[in-house]
XYZ file of C-alpha atoms in Angstrom:
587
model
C 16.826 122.687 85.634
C 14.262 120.367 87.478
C 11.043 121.788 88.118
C 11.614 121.590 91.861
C 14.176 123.464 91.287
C 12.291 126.106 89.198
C 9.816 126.570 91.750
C 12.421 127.334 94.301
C 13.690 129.961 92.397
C 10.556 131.236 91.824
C 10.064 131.810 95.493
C 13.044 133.142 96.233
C 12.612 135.465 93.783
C 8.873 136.255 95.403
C 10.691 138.040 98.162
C 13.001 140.187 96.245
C 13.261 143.673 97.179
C 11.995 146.258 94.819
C 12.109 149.497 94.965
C 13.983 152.847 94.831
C 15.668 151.574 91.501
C 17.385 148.827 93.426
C 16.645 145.704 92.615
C 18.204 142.496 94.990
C 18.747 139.062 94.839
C 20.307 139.501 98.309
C 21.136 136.242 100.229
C 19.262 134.211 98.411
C 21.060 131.745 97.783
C 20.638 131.057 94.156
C 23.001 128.359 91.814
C 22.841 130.466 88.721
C 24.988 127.948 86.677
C 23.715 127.985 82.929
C 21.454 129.966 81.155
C 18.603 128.240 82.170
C 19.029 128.677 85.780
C 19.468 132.665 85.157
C 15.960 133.202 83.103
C 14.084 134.435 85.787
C 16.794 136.616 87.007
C 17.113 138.401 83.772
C 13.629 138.433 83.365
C 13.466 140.618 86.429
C 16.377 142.937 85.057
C 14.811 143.549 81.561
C 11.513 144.280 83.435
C 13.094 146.903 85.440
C 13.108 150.269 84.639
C 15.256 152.815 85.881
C 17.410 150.213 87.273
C 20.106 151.979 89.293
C 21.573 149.338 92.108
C 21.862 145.839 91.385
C 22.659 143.354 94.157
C 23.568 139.976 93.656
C 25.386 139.071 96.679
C 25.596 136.002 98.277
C 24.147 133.561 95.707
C 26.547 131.813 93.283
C 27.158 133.100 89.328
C 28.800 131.055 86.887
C 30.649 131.881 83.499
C 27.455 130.514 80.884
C 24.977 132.857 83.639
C 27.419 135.735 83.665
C 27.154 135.669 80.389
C 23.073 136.067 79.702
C 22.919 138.503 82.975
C 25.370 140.600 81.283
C 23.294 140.694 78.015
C 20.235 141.950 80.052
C 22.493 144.573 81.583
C 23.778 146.146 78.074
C 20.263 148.169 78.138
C 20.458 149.278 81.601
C 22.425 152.627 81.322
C 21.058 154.409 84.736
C 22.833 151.713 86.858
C 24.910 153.186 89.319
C 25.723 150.502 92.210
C 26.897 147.050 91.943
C 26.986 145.092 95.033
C 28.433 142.022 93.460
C 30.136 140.910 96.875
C 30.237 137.264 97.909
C 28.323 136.153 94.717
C 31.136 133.407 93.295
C 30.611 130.935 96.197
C 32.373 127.442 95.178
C 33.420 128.351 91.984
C 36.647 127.619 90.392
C 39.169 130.762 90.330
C 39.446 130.168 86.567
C 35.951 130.832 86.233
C 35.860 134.692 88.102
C 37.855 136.819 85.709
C 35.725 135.215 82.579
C 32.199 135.889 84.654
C 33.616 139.632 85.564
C 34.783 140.751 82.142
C 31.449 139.477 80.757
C 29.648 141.822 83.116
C 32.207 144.308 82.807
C 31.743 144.496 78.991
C 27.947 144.866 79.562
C 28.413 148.318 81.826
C 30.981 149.702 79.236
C 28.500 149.122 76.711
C 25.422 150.043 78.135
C 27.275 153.722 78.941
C 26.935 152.675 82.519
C 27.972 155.654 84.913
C 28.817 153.703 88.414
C 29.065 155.567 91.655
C 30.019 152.389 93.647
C 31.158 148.764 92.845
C 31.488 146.310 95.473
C 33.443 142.953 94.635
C 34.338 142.156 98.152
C 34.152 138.262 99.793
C 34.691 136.963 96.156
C 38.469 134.886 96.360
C 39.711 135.631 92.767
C 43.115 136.520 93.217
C 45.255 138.571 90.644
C 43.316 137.092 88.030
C 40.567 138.280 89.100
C 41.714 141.806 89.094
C 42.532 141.161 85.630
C 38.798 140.265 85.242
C 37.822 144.011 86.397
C 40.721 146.105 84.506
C 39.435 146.762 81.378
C 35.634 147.860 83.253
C 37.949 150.056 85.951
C 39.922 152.157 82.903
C 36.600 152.506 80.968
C 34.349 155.469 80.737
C 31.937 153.464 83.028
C 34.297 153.905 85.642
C 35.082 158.068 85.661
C 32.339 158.730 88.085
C 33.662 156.063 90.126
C 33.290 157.241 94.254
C 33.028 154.043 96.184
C 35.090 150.783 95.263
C 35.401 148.157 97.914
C 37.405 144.970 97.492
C 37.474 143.434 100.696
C 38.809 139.568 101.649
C 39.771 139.010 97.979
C 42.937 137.430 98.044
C 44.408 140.702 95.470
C 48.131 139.831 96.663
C 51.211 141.891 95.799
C 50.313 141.490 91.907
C 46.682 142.281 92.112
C 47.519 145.582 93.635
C 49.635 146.975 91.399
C 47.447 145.641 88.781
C 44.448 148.084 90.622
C 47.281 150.602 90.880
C 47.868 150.778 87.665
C 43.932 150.555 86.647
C 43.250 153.550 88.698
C 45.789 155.589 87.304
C 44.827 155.125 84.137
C 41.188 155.639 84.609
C 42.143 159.182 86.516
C 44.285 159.984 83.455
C 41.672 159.214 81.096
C 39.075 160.737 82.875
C 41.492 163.630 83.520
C 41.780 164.073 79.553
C 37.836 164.872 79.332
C 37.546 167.597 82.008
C 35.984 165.361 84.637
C 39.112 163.647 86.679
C 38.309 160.557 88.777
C 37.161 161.493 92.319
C 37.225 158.298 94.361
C 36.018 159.284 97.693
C 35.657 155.400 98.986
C 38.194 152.472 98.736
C 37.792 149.295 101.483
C 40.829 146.510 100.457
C 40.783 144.617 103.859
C 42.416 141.085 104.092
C 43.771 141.067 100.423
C 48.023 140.217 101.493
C 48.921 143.748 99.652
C 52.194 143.385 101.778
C 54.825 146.311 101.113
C 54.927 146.896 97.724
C 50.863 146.264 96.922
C 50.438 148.863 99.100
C 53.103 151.160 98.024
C 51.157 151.069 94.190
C 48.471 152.012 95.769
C 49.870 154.814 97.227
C 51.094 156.591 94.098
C 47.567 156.144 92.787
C 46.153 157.816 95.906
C 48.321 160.681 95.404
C 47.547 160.696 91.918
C 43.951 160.913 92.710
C 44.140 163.082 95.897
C 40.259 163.404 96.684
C 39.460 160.336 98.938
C 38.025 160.609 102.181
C 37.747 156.972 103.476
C 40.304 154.105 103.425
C 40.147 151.093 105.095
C 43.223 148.307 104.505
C 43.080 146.327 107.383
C 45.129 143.003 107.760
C 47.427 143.408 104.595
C 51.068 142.449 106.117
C 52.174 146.123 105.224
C 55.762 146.712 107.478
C 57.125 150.587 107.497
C 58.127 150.966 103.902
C 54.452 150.439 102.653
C 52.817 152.989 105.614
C 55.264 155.696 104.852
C 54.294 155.519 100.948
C 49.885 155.400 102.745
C 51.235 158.514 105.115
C 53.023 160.235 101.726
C 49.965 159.896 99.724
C 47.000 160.861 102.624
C 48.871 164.022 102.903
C 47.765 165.004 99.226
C 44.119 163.676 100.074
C 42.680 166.737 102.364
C 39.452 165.016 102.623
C 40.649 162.139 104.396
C 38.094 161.056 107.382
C 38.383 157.761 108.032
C 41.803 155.826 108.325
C 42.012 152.007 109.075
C 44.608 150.462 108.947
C 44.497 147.865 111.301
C 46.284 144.856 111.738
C 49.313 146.019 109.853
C 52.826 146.395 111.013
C 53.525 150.532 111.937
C 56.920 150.019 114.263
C 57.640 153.778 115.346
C 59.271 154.611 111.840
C 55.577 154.096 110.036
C 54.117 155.456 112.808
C 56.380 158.945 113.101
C 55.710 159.407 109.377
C 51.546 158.713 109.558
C 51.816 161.496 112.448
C 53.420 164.079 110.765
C 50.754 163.099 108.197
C 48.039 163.457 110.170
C 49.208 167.079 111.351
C 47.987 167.928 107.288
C 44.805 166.654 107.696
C 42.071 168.783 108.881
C 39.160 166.417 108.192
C 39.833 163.215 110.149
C 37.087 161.959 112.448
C 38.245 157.504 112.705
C 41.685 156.681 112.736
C 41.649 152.804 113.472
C 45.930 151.979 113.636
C 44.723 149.409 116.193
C 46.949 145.931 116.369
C 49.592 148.094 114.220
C 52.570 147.763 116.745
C 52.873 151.829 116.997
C 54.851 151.090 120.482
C 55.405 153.968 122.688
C 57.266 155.991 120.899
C 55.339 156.365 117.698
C 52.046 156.794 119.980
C 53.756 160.014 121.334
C 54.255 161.061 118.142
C 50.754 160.341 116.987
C 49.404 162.719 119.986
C 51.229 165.026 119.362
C 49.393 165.237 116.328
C 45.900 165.112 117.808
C 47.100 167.368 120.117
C 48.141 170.449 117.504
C 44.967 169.865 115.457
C 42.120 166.841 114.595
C 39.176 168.582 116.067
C 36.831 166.667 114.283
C 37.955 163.406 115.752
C 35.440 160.621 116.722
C 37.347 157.802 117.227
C 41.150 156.911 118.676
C 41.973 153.193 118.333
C 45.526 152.312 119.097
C 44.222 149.321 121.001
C 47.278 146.119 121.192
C 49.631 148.244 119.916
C 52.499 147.744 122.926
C 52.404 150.877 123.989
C 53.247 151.510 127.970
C 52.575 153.801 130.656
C 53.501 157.128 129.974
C 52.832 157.091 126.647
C 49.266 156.084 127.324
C 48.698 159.292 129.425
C 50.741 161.515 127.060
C 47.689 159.870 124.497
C 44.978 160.772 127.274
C 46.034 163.715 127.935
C 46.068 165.034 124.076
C 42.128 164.423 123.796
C 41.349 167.101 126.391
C 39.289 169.972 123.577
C 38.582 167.004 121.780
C 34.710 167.615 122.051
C 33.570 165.192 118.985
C 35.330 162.092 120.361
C 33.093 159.500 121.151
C 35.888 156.122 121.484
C 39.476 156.243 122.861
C 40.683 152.469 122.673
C 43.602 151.399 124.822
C 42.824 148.274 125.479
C 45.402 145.311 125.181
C 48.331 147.419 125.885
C 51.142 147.389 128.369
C 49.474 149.734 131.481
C 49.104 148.242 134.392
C 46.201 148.808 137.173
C 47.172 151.939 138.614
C 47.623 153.465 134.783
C 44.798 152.130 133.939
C 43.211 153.938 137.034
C 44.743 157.087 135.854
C 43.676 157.092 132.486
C 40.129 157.141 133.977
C 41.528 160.076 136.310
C 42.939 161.984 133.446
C 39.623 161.679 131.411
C 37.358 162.453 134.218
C 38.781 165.792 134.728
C 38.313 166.528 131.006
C 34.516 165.079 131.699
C 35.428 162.345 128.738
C 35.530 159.451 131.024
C 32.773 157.872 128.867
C 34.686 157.764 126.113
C 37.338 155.193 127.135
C 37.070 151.657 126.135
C 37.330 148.649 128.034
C 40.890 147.879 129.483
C 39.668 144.243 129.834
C 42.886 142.563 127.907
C 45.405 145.046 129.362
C 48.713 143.041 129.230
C 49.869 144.853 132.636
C 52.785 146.943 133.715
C 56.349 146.149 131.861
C 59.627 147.729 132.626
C 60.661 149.853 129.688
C 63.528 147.919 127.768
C 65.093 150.041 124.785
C 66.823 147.162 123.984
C 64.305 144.513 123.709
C 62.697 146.864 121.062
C 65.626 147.487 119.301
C 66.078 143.782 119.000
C 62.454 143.619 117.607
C 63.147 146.076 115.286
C 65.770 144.089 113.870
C 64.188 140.806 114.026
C 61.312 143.205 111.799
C 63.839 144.149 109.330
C 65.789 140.748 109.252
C 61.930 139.343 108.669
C 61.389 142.075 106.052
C 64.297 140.877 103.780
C 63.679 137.400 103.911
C 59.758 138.497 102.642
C 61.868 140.355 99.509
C 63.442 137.230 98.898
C 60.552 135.066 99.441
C 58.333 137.661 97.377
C 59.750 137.143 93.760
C 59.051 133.156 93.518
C 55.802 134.189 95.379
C 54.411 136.452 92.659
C 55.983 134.413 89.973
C 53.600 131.760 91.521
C 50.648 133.620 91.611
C 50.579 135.517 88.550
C 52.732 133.721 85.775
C 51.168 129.841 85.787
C 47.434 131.487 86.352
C 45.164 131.310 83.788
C 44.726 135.221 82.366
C 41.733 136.418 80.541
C 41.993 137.261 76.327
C 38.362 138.665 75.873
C 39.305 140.396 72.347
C 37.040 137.901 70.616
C 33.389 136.792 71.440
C 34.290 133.730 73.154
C 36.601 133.221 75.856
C 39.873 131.210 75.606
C 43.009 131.246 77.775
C 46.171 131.529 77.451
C 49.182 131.297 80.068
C 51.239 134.297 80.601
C 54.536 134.160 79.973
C 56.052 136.945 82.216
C 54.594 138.569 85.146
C 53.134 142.039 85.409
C 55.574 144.556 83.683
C 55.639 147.805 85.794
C 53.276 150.378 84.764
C 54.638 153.266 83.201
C 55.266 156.473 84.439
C 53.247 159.442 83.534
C 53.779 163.261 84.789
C 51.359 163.088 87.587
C 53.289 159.600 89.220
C 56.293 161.650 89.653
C 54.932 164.835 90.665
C 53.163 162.572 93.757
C 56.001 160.775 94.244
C 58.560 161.731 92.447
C 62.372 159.657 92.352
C 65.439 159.961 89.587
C 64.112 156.565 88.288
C 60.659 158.168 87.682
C 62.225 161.182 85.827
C 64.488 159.558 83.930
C 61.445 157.296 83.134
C 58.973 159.799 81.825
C 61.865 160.029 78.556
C 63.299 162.857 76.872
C 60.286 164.822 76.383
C 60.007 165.029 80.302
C 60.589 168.724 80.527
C 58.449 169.422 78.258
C 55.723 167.142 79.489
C 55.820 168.872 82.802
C 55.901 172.283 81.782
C 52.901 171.910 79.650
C 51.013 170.276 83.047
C 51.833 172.888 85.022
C 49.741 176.040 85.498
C 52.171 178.710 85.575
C 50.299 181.582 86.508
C 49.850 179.568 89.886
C 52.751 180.722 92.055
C 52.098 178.132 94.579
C 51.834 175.050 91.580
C 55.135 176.553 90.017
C 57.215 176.485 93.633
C 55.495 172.919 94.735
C 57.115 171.524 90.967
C 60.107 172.891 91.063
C 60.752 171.529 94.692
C 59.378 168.074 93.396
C 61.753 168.236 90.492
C 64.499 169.082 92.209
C 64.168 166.876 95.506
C 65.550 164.224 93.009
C 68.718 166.238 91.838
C 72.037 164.009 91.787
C 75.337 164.199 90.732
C 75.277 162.148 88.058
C 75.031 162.937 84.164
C 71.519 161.648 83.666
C 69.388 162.374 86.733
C 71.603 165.800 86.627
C 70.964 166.722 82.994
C 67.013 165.703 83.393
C 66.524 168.160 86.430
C 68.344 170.768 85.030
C 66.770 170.691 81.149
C 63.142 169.919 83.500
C 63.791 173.164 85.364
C 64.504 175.472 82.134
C 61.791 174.274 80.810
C 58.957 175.160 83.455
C 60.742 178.168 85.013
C 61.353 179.325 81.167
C 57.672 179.532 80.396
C 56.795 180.763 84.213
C 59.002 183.414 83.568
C 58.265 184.372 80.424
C 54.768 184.665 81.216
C 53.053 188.523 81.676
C 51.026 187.641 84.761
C 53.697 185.501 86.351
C 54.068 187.100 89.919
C 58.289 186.837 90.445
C 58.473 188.410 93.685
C 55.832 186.231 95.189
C 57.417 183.316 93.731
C 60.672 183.667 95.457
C 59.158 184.857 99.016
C 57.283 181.744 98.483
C 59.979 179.602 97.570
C 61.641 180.876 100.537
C 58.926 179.898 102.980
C 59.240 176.060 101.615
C 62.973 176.282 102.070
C 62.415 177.058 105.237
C 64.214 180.688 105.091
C 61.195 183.533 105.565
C 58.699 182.119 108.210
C 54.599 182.172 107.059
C 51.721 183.134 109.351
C 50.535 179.658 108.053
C 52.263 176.349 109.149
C 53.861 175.449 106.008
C 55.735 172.202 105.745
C 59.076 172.736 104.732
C 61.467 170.519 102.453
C 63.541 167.842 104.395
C 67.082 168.698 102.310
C 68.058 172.066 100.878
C 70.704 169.996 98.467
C 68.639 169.565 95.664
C 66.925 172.794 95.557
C 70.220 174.834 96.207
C 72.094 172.841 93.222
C 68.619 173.671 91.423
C 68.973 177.220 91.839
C 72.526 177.274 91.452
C 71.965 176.101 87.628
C 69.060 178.705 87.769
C 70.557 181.580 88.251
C 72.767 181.697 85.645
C 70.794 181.056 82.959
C 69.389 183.979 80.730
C 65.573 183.486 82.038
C 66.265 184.445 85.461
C 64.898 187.705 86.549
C 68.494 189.881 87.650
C 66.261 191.856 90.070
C 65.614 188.312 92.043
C 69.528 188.145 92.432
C 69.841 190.523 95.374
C 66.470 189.417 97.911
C 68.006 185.938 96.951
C 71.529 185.995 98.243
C 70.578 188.332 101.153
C 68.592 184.593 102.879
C 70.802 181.792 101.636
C 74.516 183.901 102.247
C 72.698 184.103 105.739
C 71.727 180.913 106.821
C 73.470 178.314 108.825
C 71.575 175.251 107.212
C 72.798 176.741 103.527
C 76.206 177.086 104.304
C 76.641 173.613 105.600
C 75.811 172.435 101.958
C 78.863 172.726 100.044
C 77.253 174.572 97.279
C 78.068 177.244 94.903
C 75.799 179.929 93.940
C 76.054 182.047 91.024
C 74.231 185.240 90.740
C 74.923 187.108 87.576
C 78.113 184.758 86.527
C 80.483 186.653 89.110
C 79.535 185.364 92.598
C 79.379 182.252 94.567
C 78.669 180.821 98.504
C 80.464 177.668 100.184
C 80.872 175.850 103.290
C 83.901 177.667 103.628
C 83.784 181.173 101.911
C 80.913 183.336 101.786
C 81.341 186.162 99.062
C 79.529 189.011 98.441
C 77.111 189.148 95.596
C 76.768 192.157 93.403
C 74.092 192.875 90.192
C 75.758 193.907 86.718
């Protein structure tokens, strides 16, 4: 390193901010290449005490640098934050993941307890999640609350590889008492597509505590926002939503609604450039209208919606007293809707909080057809994407240069198959649970999830069973798994001294959709599984008699039963079908 050089350094370094256990090497610029060139970086680190927020972004760190940083960071067991965004500039791909795991290694062995880590702006592909893995499954990573991957390039591959990560680091973390509590995650402008973001949604649901998600710009379609809307619903916290830039049509957008009706918290939502159209903007007033009182911001800006929708949207703000930003702009309006949109919020004394109208794309006829052609065009382009997607991945995982870091050195290797799918564990299918996912878990499934369920929870014991049995089929294996599942938890619940019976079937009534609550409870979409459930229930020796009679007095007396074909028996004597509705008697 030249002395000019040196001296360079040595200024930049002169304005480093100190202070509040944060040290930075913010913006400056620095070519930290070889050892050499990272001395007096280290030398700060070492000379730091109480380190707790290192930031490094936006110089340039290369594997031999990585390597000596990461040997000063072994002692620093306080550290908490790592803004590492933007701090790769010019380097190879092949030399991120070896950099990463070398300062990975570092936390894990200092006993690092990170509240945030910030990778975002750094272009390292899969691979590069693969640099991260091993640090995001560690112990360093249980207290995890922040992690923000923004602009990396992550790709279909790289997201179910941080799918899987964060699954496994909530299990593990789950096993000592302490379960991972992500509150944060930004993955902006990372190509997550469909099935990226679908991974990502089990592990939300798995995790269930986060209260801010941004995934703008990720090519996600309908499929991939449905599995988002599935897995916000079990994350009450939820504040901010963006997810901007993605592609909603009105199915994505009907099923983030009814999601948003769940969530009592929300204060952004940001499904701006999403392509809601009218229809799914109705439907997403409708839920701002029943609830979402602690809403600051509305941004369905570009999103082709037209006239009437836009006022039904206006109109749904009125005793919304915490909004501060209601974005329309670059929709289908018009002048004079645009002129009663500022009418409509006027007499609510909100006019202030409406954006600029600037790009409005004017009045257009309504044309059902035109949309319906769209929507085809969408699915038409959908499939060719699944088609298209398999030589993709193959591409961007399989030839790419994967990290071995189980010696002291790094070598590489080429992988030889691409990223097997990550196996199922009890808590995956509970969140989103499928046949394939039970049949997955093996034969010890019903045991597994009897053992993971707290039975002397009423409400835990209903939710399960209506998870289990939402995936009931008429076939030997998925039929035989439900049923042997079902004995198994409903066995032990009933077998227990404190299990309440009677408020387990008035409850289980209420989610059926039977006995109306006081509370708005969301009811299951398909009585088939559960009837056929309870059908095999009933007969079996662990079922309560006494449950027999309050039982067959709701489902003998309900339309939506009768239409489903199904038999049940009470006591071994009795049965109820589409056609014939018998009357039940106790022995």
């Amino acid at each position: 390193m030249a002395s000019e050089d040196i001296t360079k350094l040595a200024e930049s370094l002169a304005k480093t901010k100190v202070g509040g256990g944060q040290l930075s090497f913010k913006g400056q610029s620095l070519k930290l290449n070889t050892a050499e060139d990272a001395e007096e970086v280290i030398k700060q680190i070492e000379e730091f005490d109480g380190l707790e927020a290192l930031r490094l972004e936006g110089n340039t760190v290369g594997v031999e640098a990585a390597k000596v940083i990461a040997k000063a960071l072994e002692k620093k067991s306080e550290l908490k934050r790592c803004h590492w965004s933007d701090m790769f500039t010019g380097r190879l791909r092949s030399e991120i993941p070896p950099a990463l795991i070398s300062l990975g290694d570092a936390l894990i062995a200092a006993g690092a307890q990170l509240v945030e880590l910030d990778l975002s702006d750094n272009a390292f592909g899969p691979d590069g999640v693969r640099g991260f893995e091993a640090l995001l499954k560690s112990p360093a990573c249980y207290t995890l609350q922040e992690l923000k991957l923004n602009n990396c390039g992550m790709g279909i591959g790289g997201g179910k590889i941080l799918a899987a990560a964060l699954k496994e680091c909530h299990r593990k973390s789950s096993a000592q008492g302490k379960p991972l509590a992500l509150k944060i995650f930004v993955a902006g402008r990372n190509r997550l597509e469909n099935d990226g973001a679908t991974a990502l949604a089990e592990a939300f649901g798995i995790i269930g505590t986060l209260e801010e998600v941004h995934m703008p710009q990720n090519g996600i379609n309908h499929p991939g926002i449905t599995a988002l809307a599935q897995a916000f619903s079990i994350n009450p916290l939820l504040k901010v939503i963006n997810l901007n830039d993605n592609t909603f049509t009105e199915k994505g957008a009907v099923a983030m609604a009814e999601t948003l009706k769940a969530l009592r918290q929300i204060e952004v939502i940001n499904f701006g450039d999403c392509l809601v159209r009218s229809k799914g903007a109705v439907a997403i007033a409708d839920a701002v209208k029943e609830g979402l009182h602690k809403l600051k911001e509305l941004n369905l800006s570009f999103c082709e919606i037209k006239r009437d929708a836009a006022l039904t949207v206006a109109e749904a703000i009125e005793d919304k007293t915490e909004l501060e930003k209601l974005d329309l702009n670059g929709n289908c309006l018009g002048e004079e809707v645009c002129e009663q949109l500022h009418e409509i919020l006027e007499g609510f004394n909100m006019a202030s909080v409406l954006g600029s109208l600037s790009d409005d794309e004017g009045d257009e006829d309504d044309d059902d057809e035109e949309e319906e052609d769209d929507e085809e065009e969408e699915e038409e382009e959908e499939q060719q994407q699944l088609k298209e997607r398999g030589a993709e991945e193959q591409e961007s995982l399989t030839p790419k240069k994967i990290i071995d870091s189980q010696v002291n050195g790094f070598h590489l290797f080429q992988a030889s198959t691409p990223v097997p799918s990550p196996p199922v564990d009890v808590a995956t299918f509970l969140a989103f649970p499928s046949p394939e996912k039970l049949l997955r878990l093996g034969p010890k499934c019903s045991v597994l999830i009897a053992q993971q369920t707290d039975t002397s929870d009423v409400e835990k014991v209903v939710a399960t069973l209506l998870r289990i049995s939402s995936v009931f089929k008429d076939e030997a294996p998925v039929k035989t798994a439900v049923h042997e599942t079902t004995d198994a938890l409903m066995k032990k619940a009933f077998g227990s001294a404190t299990f309440n019976s009677d408020a387990f079937i008035t409850n289980l009534l209420v989610h059926m959709g039977l006995l109306k609550s006081e509370e708005k409870i969301k009811t299951v979409p398909s009585l088939y599984g559960i009837l056929m459930t309870l059908n095999h229930m009933v007969q079996q020796d662990y079922f309560p008699k006494s449950l027999a009679p309050v039982l067959s007095a709701f489902v003998t007396n309900d339309e939506n039963c009768k239409a489903q074909r199904w038999n049940l028996l009470l006591n071994g004597t009795s049965y109820c079908d589409s056609n014939k509705v018998s009357d039940f008697s106790e022995n």
